[in-house]
Amino acid sequence: MARYKIAWLPGDGIGVDVLDAAKIVLDKIQLDVEYIHGDIGWEFWCKEGDAFPQRTIDLLKNVDTALFGAITSKPVKAAQAELIPELQTKGLTYRSPIVRMRQMFDLYTCLRPCKAYPGNPLNFKEGIDLVVFRENTEDLYAGVEFAPPPQELVDVLSKISKPFAPFAKLSVDQYAISCKINTKRGSERIVKAAFDFARRFRRKKVTIVHKANVVRASDGLFLEVAKDVAKQYPEIQTDDANIDAMTMWLLKNPFQYDVLVAPNLYGDIISDLCAQMVGGLGFGCSGNIGTTLAVFEPTHGSAPKYAGQYKVNPIATILAVKMMLDWLGETEKSARLENAVAAVIKEGNMRTYDMGGNANTLDMAKAIVEKT
Ligand code: IPM
Ligand code: MG
């Protein structure tokens, strides 16, 4: 029996292209591993009315980790229209499989390292090395949404909330409500994850990102819990910033920051910003980490227009493989892989279109493999 079982979840669009590149790298690394393919993605929505079928959920219960590519998603009505005719009348709603996966398996840490590898022509500035910890299961992603809001909710809100009163006069088809739910437990464990990381890797500072000056209840709770957790790590500098100011300061002086920790939606936003500063989505990698399972993925989407062209940059996915190796405890292999990626970037002979070259996805992976 192989030492590890890895669920292989290409999804669709360029998810397939980049996972083919990841396979080239993993084959060279020679892990003792069994890869098990999982059905996930747009195709299964259209044919089965579920982009994340139960058999794939069951597969994830029986593996050590998973590598995920990307999935196309479309707005609710457009998604409905692509269902096979037999499913059209069933009233199914499309929900993002990756968001479901994060919640279903309690993958509460979204870890997004953003490092400017020397010589990358897309670096905003050389030397940037930021790490984003994004809460991955709650906040505005909780999925508690109402469009239209039910009358019971409208009644409650109009009684308890003065600012809500003008909306309550509208008919319910004129507005929608999405609940931002942040728990003490959820906030505490992500902030702890960020500080534990900072302690382990001797990072100097953790910045708590929020909007507690306006979103007083939920972000107020997040900030309060985070400040409490910070007390357990006196050797690590802590500060906090509002999400809006944070985007500005990050661009103004990225070197002032180190580890960032944020509730789900702010983490989503800030991690795209940080990824762009180190080369864009071709370089953004992501770990969705829980206590027993972790799923690794590139941060980019499925880019359907490039699907199957083997044109996109596989480095984001190869760096996700590096994170996966770390998580498995294969640190020597992980370091070797990261050095190889860094060497190829620095040499600059092999560049995909986003980097100003015309290298193919798989050739880029092969060039990286040659340096391992
Ligand atoms: C991400 C993506 C996802 C998210 C989408 C694809 C649902 O933007 O992983 O950052 O919003 O979390
Ligand atoms: Mg995102």
GROMACS .gro file of C-alpha atoms and ligand atoms in nm:
model
  385
    1MET     CA    1   0.000   0.000   0.000
    2ALA     CA    2   0.125   0.345  -0.087
    3ARG     CA    3   0.227   0.575   0.199
    4TYR     CA    4  -0.010   0.854   0.096
    5LYS     CA    5  -0.346   0.876  -0.075
    6ILE     CA    6  -0.403   1.198  -0.266
    7ALA     CA    7  -0.737   1.295  -0.419
    8TRP     CA    8  -0.679   1.434  -0.767
    9LEU     CA    9  -0.943   1.697  -0.845
   10PRO     CA   10  -0.867   1.880  -1.171
   11GLY     CA   11  -1.216   2.032  -1.200
   12ASP     CA   12  -1.256   2.201  -1.536
   13GLY     CA   13  -1.118   2.479  -1.755
   14ILE     CA   14  -0.747   2.531  -1.701
   15GLY     CA   15  -0.776   2.327  -1.380
   16VAL     CA   16  -0.703   2.030  -1.606
   17ASP     CA   17  -0.401   2.196  -1.771
   18VAL     CA   18  -0.236   2.296  -1.444
   19LEU     CA   19  -0.293   1.962  -1.274
   20ASP     CA   20  -0.127   1.789  -1.570
   21ALA     CA   21   0.172   2.014  -1.500
   22ALA     CA   22   0.158   1.927  -1.130
   23LYS     CA   23   0.167   1.558  -1.218
   24ILE     CA   24   0.492   1.603  -1.410
   25VAL     CA   25   0.646   1.758  -1.102
   26LEU     CA   26   0.509   1.503  -0.857
   27ASP     CA   27   0.626   1.211  -1.073
   28LYS     CA   28   0.980   1.344  -1.053
   29ILE     CA   29   0.960   1.405  -0.679
   30GLN     CA   30   0.885   1.036  -0.631
   31LEU     CA   31   0.641   1.035  -0.347
   32ASP     CA   32   0.512   0.697  -0.241
   33VAL     CA   33   0.158   0.785  -0.331
   34GLU     CA   34  -0.167   0.668  -0.483
   35TYR     CA   35  -0.359   0.934  -0.677
   36ILE     CA   36  -0.734   0.889  -0.689
   37HIS     CA   37  -0.932   1.092  -0.941
   38GLY     CA   38  -1.241   1.273  -0.810
   39ASP     CA   39  -1.529   1.400  -1.025
   40ILE     CA   40  -1.587   1.768  -0.959
   41GLY     CA   41  -1.680   2.072  -1.168
   42TRP     CA   42  -1.911   2.226  -1.419
   43GLU     CA   43  -1.962   1.906  -1.622
   44PHE     CA   44  -2.118   1.737  -1.316
   45TRP     CA   45  -2.343   2.033  -1.248
   46CYS     CA   46  -2.481   2.016  -1.603
   47LYS     CA   47  -2.522   1.636  -1.608
   48GLU     CA   48  -2.609   1.560  -1.246
   49GLY     CA   49  -2.719   1.890  -1.094
   50ASP     CA   50  -2.428   1.873  -0.851
   51ALA     CA   51  -2.078   2.003  -0.919
   52PHE     CA   52  -1.948   1.825  -0.609
   53PRO     CA   53  -2.109   1.480  -0.616
   54GLN     CA   54  -2.145   1.263  -0.305
   55ARG     CA   55  -1.891   1.010  -0.439
   56THR     CA   56  -1.626   1.284  -0.437
   57ILE     CA   57  -1.723   1.386  -0.084
   58ASP     CA   58  -1.679   1.021   0.019
   59LEU     CA   59  -1.342   1.009  -0.155
   60LEU     CA   60  -1.222   1.308   0.045
   61LYS     CA   61  -1.309   1.127   0.366
   62ASN     CA   62  -1.054   0.861   0.277
   63VAL     CA   63  -0.746   1.047   0.161
   64ASP     CA   64  -0.455   1.224   0.329
   65THR     CA   65  -0.481   1.533   0.117
   66ALA     CA   66  -0.609   1.662  -0.217
   67LEU     CA   67  -0.492   1.873  -0.506
   68PHE     CA   68  -0.764   2.081  -0.666
   69GLY     CA   69  -0.747   2.267  -1.000
   70ALA     CA   70  -1.031   2.509  -1.069
   71ILE     CA   71  -1.402   2.512  -1.140
   72THR     CA   72  -1.613   2.732  -1.361
   73SER     CA   73  -1.906   2.892  -1.187
   74LYS     CA   74  -2.184   3.103  -1.330
   75PRO     CA   75  -2.460   3.316  -1.179
   76VAL     CA   76  -2.765   3.125  -1.058
   77LYS     CA   77  -2.986   3.180  -1.365
   78ALA     CA   78  -2.711   3.111  -1.619
   79ALA     CA   79  -2.621   2.793  -1.430
   80GLN     CA   80  -2.984   2.675  -1.433
   81ALA     CA   81  -2.997   2.719  -1.809
   82GLU     CA   82  -2.709   2.475  -1.865
   83LEU     CA   83  -2.864   2.184  -1.676
   84ILE     CA   84  -2.974   1.889  -1.888
   85PRO     CA   85  -3.349   1.913  -1.965
   86GLU     CA   86  -3.445   1.640  -1.710
   87LEU     CA   87  -3.299   1.853  -1.431
   88GLN     CA   88  -3.436   2.191  -1.542
   89THR     CA   89  -3.753   2.172  -1.337
   90LYS     CA   90  -3.598   2.049  -1.013
   91GLY     CA   91  -3.526   2.394  -0.872
   92LEU     CA   92  -3.157   2.319  -0.815
   93THR     CA   93  -2.923   2.602  -0.718
   94TYR     CA   94  -2.557   2.618  -0.805
   95ARG     CA   95  -2.323   2.661  -0.509
   96SER     CA   96  -1.949   2.687  -0.535
   97PRO     CA   97  -1.799   2.341  -0.467
   98ILE     CA   98  -1.482   2.481  -0.315
   99VAL     CA   99  -1.677   2.688  -0.064
  100ARG     CA  100  -1.888   2.382   0.021
  101MET     CA  101  -1.575   2.169   0.056
  102ARG     CA  102  -1.412   2.419   0.293
  103GLN     CA  103  -1.722   2.421   0.513
  104MET     CA  104  -1.807   2.052   0.492
  105PHE     CA  105  -1.457   1.941   0.594
  106ASP     CA  106  -1.403   2.234   0.829
  107LEU     CA  107  -1.092   2.346   0.639
  108TYR     CA  108  -1.084   2.658   0.851
  109THR     CA  109  -0.743   2.792   0.758
  110CYS     CA  110  -0.688   2.938   0.417
  111LEU     CA  111  -0.314   2.987   0.395
  112ARG     CA  112  -0.188   3.204   0.108
  113PRO     CA  113   0.183   3.276   0.097
  114CYS     CA  114   0.279   3.556  -0.142
  115LYS     CA  115   0.651   3.567  -0.209
  116ALA     CA  116   0.826   3.767  -0.479
  117TYR     CA  117   1.072   3.521  -0.629
  118PRO     CA  118   1.381   3.714  -0.740
  119GLY     CA  119   1.383   3.800  -1.108
  120ASN     CA  120   1.012   3.757  -1.170
  121PRO     CA  121   0.939   4.038  -1.417
  122LEU     CA  122   0.591   4.068  -1.267
  123ASN     CA  123   0.705   4.147  -0.913
  124PHE     CA  124   0.559   4.472  -0.785
  125LYS     CA  125   0.878   4.510  -0.578
  126GLU     CA  126   1.160   4.265  -0.517
  127GLY     CA  127   1.170   4.117  -0.168
  128ILE     CA  128   0.799   4.106  -0.087
  129ASP     CA  129   0.720   3.811   0.136
  130LEU     CA  130   0.370   3.822   0.281
  131VAL     CA  131   0.158   3.543   0.424
  132VAL     CA  132  -0.220   3.573   0.439
  133PHE     CA  133  -0.426   3.370   0.685
  134ARG     CA  134  -0.787   3.386   0.576
  135GLU     CA  135  -1.069   3.242   0.785
  136ASN     CA  136  -1.227   2.989   0.553
  137THR     CA  137  -1.565   2.874   0.685
  138GLU     CA  138  -1.778   3.163   0.812
  139ASP     CA  139  -1.822   3.542   0.780
  140LEU     CA  140  -2.013   3.655   0.468
  141TYR     CA  141  -1.948   3.308   0.325
  142ALA     CA  142  -2.172   3.150   0.589
  143GLY     CA  143  -2.438   3.105   0.321
  144VAL     CA  144  -2.715   3.256   0.534
  145GLU     CA  145  -2.880   3.473   0.273
  146PHE     CA  146  -3.229   3.586   0.189
  147ALA     CA  147  -3.355   3.713  -0.144
  148PRO     CA  148  -3.630   3.800  -0.085
  149PRO     CA  149  -3.613   3.819   0.294
  150PRO     CA  150  -3.895   3.629   0.470
  151GLN     CA  151  -4.154   3.839   0.649
  152GLU     CA  152  -4.059   3.703   0.996
  153LEU     CA  153  -3.709   3.837   0.947
  154VAL     CA  154  -3.833   4.172   0.822
  155ASP     CA  155  -4.059   4.200   1.128
  156VAL     CA  156  -3.775   4.125   1.367
  157LEU     CA  157  -3.537   4.365   1.195
  158SER     CA  158  -3.782   4.650   1.185
  159LYS     CA  159  -3.835   4.615   1.560
  160ILE     CA  160  -3.473   4.597   1.667
  161SER     CA  161  -3.282   4.805   1.421
  162LYS     CA  162  -3.343   5.174   1.360
  163PRO     CA  163  -3.115   5.213   1.058
  164PHE     CA  164  -3.300   4.923   0.900
  165ALA     CA  165  -3.633   5.103   0.914
  166PRO     CA  166  -3.621   5.267   0.568
  167PHE     CA  167  -3.561   4.928   0.403
  168ALA     CA  168  -3.847   4.774   0.594
  169LYS     CA  169  -4.084   5.005   0.409
  170LEU     CA  170  -3.982   4.854   0.076
  171SER     CA  171  -4.147   4.544  -0.060
  172VAL     CA  172  -3.931   4.238   0.002
  173ASP     CA  173  -3.850   4.189  -0.366
  174GLN     CA  174  -3.664   4.520  -0.353
  175TYR     CA  175  -3.379   4.408  -0.129
  176ALA     CA  176  -3.173   4.110  -0.018
  177ILE     CA  177  -2.994   4.018   0.303
  178SER     CA  178  -2.667   3.832   0.346
  179CYS     CA  179  -2.560   3.758   0.702
  180LYS     CA  180  -2.202   3.806   0.814
  181ILE     CA  181  -2.155   3.551   1.088
  182ASN     CA  182  -1.831   3.542   1.284
  183THR     CA  183  -1.793   3.315   1.584
  184LYS     CA  184  -1.550   3.336   1.874
  185ARG     CA  185  -1.429   2.984   1.801
  186GLY     CA  186  -1.386   3.052   1.430
  187SER     CA  187  -1.201   3.376   1.491
  188GLU     CA  188  -0.983   3.233   1.764
  189ARG     CA  189  -0.861   2.932   1.570
  190ILE     CA  190  -0.762   3.126   1.257
  191VAL     CA  191  -0.580   3.391   1.459
  192LYS     CA  192  -0.402   3.116   1.655
  193ALA     CA  193  -0.303   2.951   1.327
  194ALA     CA  194  -0.151   3.280   1.210
  195PHE     CA  195   0.042   3.337   1.534
  196ASP     CA  196   0.159   2.975   1.554
  197PHE     CA  197   0.293   3.011   1.201
  198ALA     CA  198   0.464   3.338   1.292
  199ARG     CA  199   0.623   3.175   1.596
  200ARG     CA  200   0.736   2.865   1.407
  201PHE     CA  201   0.887   3.052   1.115
  202ARG     CA  202   1.015   3.348   1.320
  203ARG     CA  203   0.806   3.607   1.141
  204LYS     CA  204   0.819   3.943   1.310
  205LYS     CA  205   0.464   4.070   1.293
  206VAL     CA  206   0.099   3.970   1.262
  207THR     CA  207  -0.152   4.228   1.136
  208ILE     CA  208  -0.520   4.178   1.214
  209VAL     CA  209  -0.734   4.299   0.923
  210HIS     CA  210  -1.094   4.406   0.988
  211LYS     CA  211  -1.348   4.686   0.958
  212ALA     CA  212  -1.446   4.701   1.322
  213ASN     CA  213  -1.502   5.077   1.314
  214VAL     CA  214  -1.816   5.019   1.107
  215VAL     CA  215  -1.901   4.651   1.122
  216ARG     CA  216  -1.901   4.666   1.497
  217ALA     CA  217  -2.062   4.341   1.595
  218SER     CA  218  -1.896   4.075   1.381
  219ASP     CA  219  -1.564   4.246   1.307
  220GLY     CA  220  -1.564   4.385   1.660
  221LEU     CA  221  -1.577   4.028   1.786
  222PHE     CA  222  -1.302   3.918   1.549
  223LEU     CA  223  -1.074   4.201   1.657
  224GLU     CA  224  -1.137   4.149   2.027
  225VAL     CA  225  -1.072   3.776   2.007
  226ALA     CA  226  -0.762   3.837   1.793
  227LYS     CA  227  -0.616   4.084   2.042
  228ASP     CA  228  -0.672   3.834   2.320
  229VAL     CA  229  -0.497   3.558   2.129
  230ALA     CA  230  -0.207   3.794   2.053
  231LYS     CA  231  -0.133   3.819   2.426
  232GLN     CA  232  -0.019   3.458   2.421
  233TYR     CA  233   0.256   3.550   2.173
  234PRO     CA  234   0.440   3.839   2.340
  235GLU     CA  235   0.749   3.794   2.122
  236ILE     CA  236   0.551   3.870   1.805
  237GLN     CA  237   0.463   4.227   1.719
  238THR     CA  238   0.090   4.275   1.659
  239ASP     CA  239  -0.105   4.551   1.495
  240ASP     CA  240  -0.442   4.588   1.327
  241ALA     CA  241  -0.582   4.781   1.036
  242ASN     CA  242  -0.908   4.847   0.861
  243ILE     CA  243  -0.941   4.655   0.534
  244ASP     CA  244  -0.970   4.969   0.322
  245ALA     CA  245  -0.663   5.137   0.466
  246MET     CA  246  -0.482   4.803   0.450
  247THR     CA  247  -0.513   4.785   0.070
  248MET     CA  248  -0.357   5.131   0.045
  249TRP     CA  249  -0.078   5.070   0.293
  250LEU     CA  250   0.009   4.737   0.140
  251LEU     CA  251   0.075   4.907  -0.191
  252LYS     CA  252   0.251   5.199  -0.026
  253ASN     CA  253   0.483   4.993   0.185
  254PRO     CA  254   0.454   4.616   0.157
  255PHE     CA  255   0.769   4.572   0.366
  256GLN     CA  256   0.592   4.702   0.672
  257TYR     CA  257   0.381   4.386   0.676
  258ASP     CA  258   0.454   4.021   0.733
  259VAL     CA  259   0.171   3.788   0.835
  260LEU     CA  260  -0.188   3.909   0.781
  261VAL     CA  261  -0.495   3.750   0.938
  262ALA     CA  262  -0.848   3.832   0.831
  263PRO     CA  263  -1.208   3.713   0.830
  264ASN     CA  264  -1.315   3.527   0.517
  265LEU     CA  265  -1.418   3.800   0.272
  266TYR     CA  266  -1.143   4.049   0.360
  267GLY     CA  267  -0.897   3.760   0.337
  268ASP     CA  268  -1.031   3.676  -0.008
  269ILE     CA  269  -0.979   4.034  -0.124
  270ILE     CA  270  -0.645   4.098   0.037
  271SER     CA  271  -0.499   3.770  -0.088
  272ASP     CA  272  -0.571   3.867  -0.449
  273LEU     CA  273  -0.400   4.199  -0.387
  274CYS     CA  274  -0.098   4.028  -0.232
  275ALA     CA  275  -0.086   3.772  -0.515
  276GLN     CA  276  -0.081   4.054  -0.768
  277MET     CA  277   0.217   4.210  -0.593
  278VAL     CA  278   0.419   3.894  -0.649
  279GLY     CA  279   0.326   3.823  -1.008
  280GLY     CA  280  -0.049   3.784  -1.025
  281LEU     CA  281  -0.271   3.480  -1.013
  282GLY     CA  282  -0.009   3.272  -1.197
  283PHE     CA  283   0.182   3.276  -0.868
  284GLY     CA  284  -0.091   3.268  -0.603
  285CYS     CA  285  -0.114   2.936  -0.421
  286SER     CA  286  -0.349   2.834  -0.150
  287GLY     CA  287  -0.392   2.574   0.122
  288ASN     CA  288  -0.734   2.497   0.271
  289ILE     CA  289  -0.631   2.334   0.595
  290GLY     CA  290  -0.837   2.161   0.860
  291THR     CA  291  -0.742   1.927   1.139
  292THR     CA  292  -0.746   1.602   0.942
  293LEU     CA  293  -0.771   1.706   0.578
  294ALA     CA  294  -0.607   1.976   0.370
  295VAL     CA  295  -0.686   2.066   0.010
  296PHE     CA  296  -0.433   2.260  -0.196
  297GLU     CA  297  -0.512   2.471  -0.500
  298PRO     CA  298  -0.392   2.759  -0.716
  299THR     CA  299  -0.580   3.077  -0.622
  300HIS     CA  300  -0.679   3.147  -0.984
  301GLY     CA  301  -1.006   3.046  -1.145
  302SER     CA  302  -1.082   2.814  -1.436
  303ALA     CA  303  -1.027   3.070  -1.718
  304PRO     CA  304  -1.247   2.873  -1.963
  305LYS     CA  305  -1.118   3.068  -2.263
  306TYR     CA  306  -0.772   2.918  -2.213
  307ALA     CA  307  -0.892   2.567  -2.130
  308GLY     CA  308  -0.694   2.290  -2.295
  309GLN     CA  309  -0.449   2.529  -2.460
  310TYR     CA  310  -0.169   2.457  -2.210
  311LYS     CA  311  -0.089   2.823  -2.213
  312VAL     CA  312  -0.134   2.933  -1.854
  313ASN     CA  313   0.133   2.955  -1.589
  314PRO     CA  314   0.150   2.636  -1.379
  315ILE     CA  315   0.367   2.792  -1.107
  316ALA     CA  316   0.072   2.872  -0.878
  317THR     CA  317  -0.023   2.504  -0.883
  318ILE     CA  318   0.335   2.386  -0.847
  319LEU     CA  319   0.369   2.610  -0.541
  320ALA     CA  320   0.044   2.455  -0.412
  321VAL     CA  321   0.217   2.117  -0.452
  322LYS     CA  322   0.504   2.257  -0.248
  323MET     CA  323   0.258   2.353   0.027
  324MET     CA  324   0.107   2.006   0.010
  325LEU     CA  325   0.451   1.849   0.058
  326ASP     CA  326   0.504   2.070   0.363
  327TRP     CA  327   0.172   1.961   0.505
  328LEU     CA  328   0.264   1.595   0.455
  329GLY     CA  329   0.590   1.662   0.640
  330GLU     CA  330   0.799   1.608   0.325
  331THR     CA  331   1.000   1.921   0.394
  332GLU     CA  332   1.315   1.817   0.209
  333LYS     CA  333   1.119   1.750  -0.111
  334SER     CA  334   0.926   2.073  -0.062
  335ALA     CA  335   1.244   2.279  -0.029
  336ARG     CA  336   1.390   2.112  -0.338
  337LEU     CA  337   1.080   2.195  -0.538
  338GLU     CA  338   1.067   2.557  -0.424
  339ASN     CA  339   1.435   2.604  -0.508
  340ALA     CA  340   1.370   2.465  -0.854
  341VAL     CA  341   1.080   2.705  -0.911
  342ALA     CA  342   1.295   2.995  -0.789
  343ALA     CA  343   1.582   2.891  -1.019
  344VAL     CA  344   1.360   2.878  -1.329
  345ILE     CA  345   1.210   3.217  -1.250
  346LYS     CA  346   1.552   3.369  -1.190
  347GLU     CA  347   1.705   3.228  -1.509
  348GLY     CA  348   1.418   3.373  -1.709
  349ASN     CA  349   1.453   3.144  -2.013
  350MET     CA  350   1.118   2.978  -1.961
  351ARG     CA  351   0.829   3.219  -1.932
  352THR     CA  352   0.458   3.172  -1.987
  353TYR     CA  353   0.249   3.442  -2.158
  354ASP     CA  354   0.165   3.625  -1.834
  355MET     CA  355   0.541   3.669  -1.779
  356GLY     CA  356   0.590   3.802  -2.129
  357GLY     CA  357   0.706   3.475  -2.287
  358ASN     CA  358   0.543   3.200  -2.489
  359ALA     CA  359   0.635   2.887  -2.295
  360ASN     CA  360   0.376   2.615  -2.269
  361THR     CA  361   0.230   2.502  -1.934
  362LEU     CA  362   0.386   2.157  -1.950
  363ASP     CA  363   0.724   2.281  -2.073
  364MET     CA  364   0.740   2.515  -1.776
  365ALA     CA  365   0.674   2.215  -1.545
  366LYS     CA  366   0.946   2.015  -1.724
  367ALA     CA  367   1.194   2.301  -1.686
  368ILE     CA  368   1.120   2.311  -1.312
  369VAL     CA  369   1.159   1.935  -1.285
  370GLU     CA  370   1.503   1.957  -1.445
  371LYS     CA  371   1.618   2.181  -1.160
  372THR     CA  372   1.501   1.953  -0.879
  373IPM     C1  373  -1.084   3.203  -0.380
  373IPM     C2  374  -1.195   3.222  -0.479
  373IPM     C3  375  -1.322   3.156  -0.426
  373IPM     C4  376  -1.363   3.230  -0.302
  373IPM     C5  377  -1.436   3.147  -0.528
  373IPM     C6  378  -1.394   3.071  -0.651
  373IPM     C7  379  -1.561   3.088  -0.470
  373IPM     O1  380  -1.212   3.356  -0.509
  373IPM     O2  381  -1.053   3.088  -0.346
  373IPM     O3  382  -1.028   3.302  -0.336
  373IPM     O4  383  -1.435   3.330  -0.309
  373IPM     O5  384  -1.322   3.188  -0.194
  374MG      MG  385  -1.064   3.480  -0.422
   0.00000   0.00000   0.00000
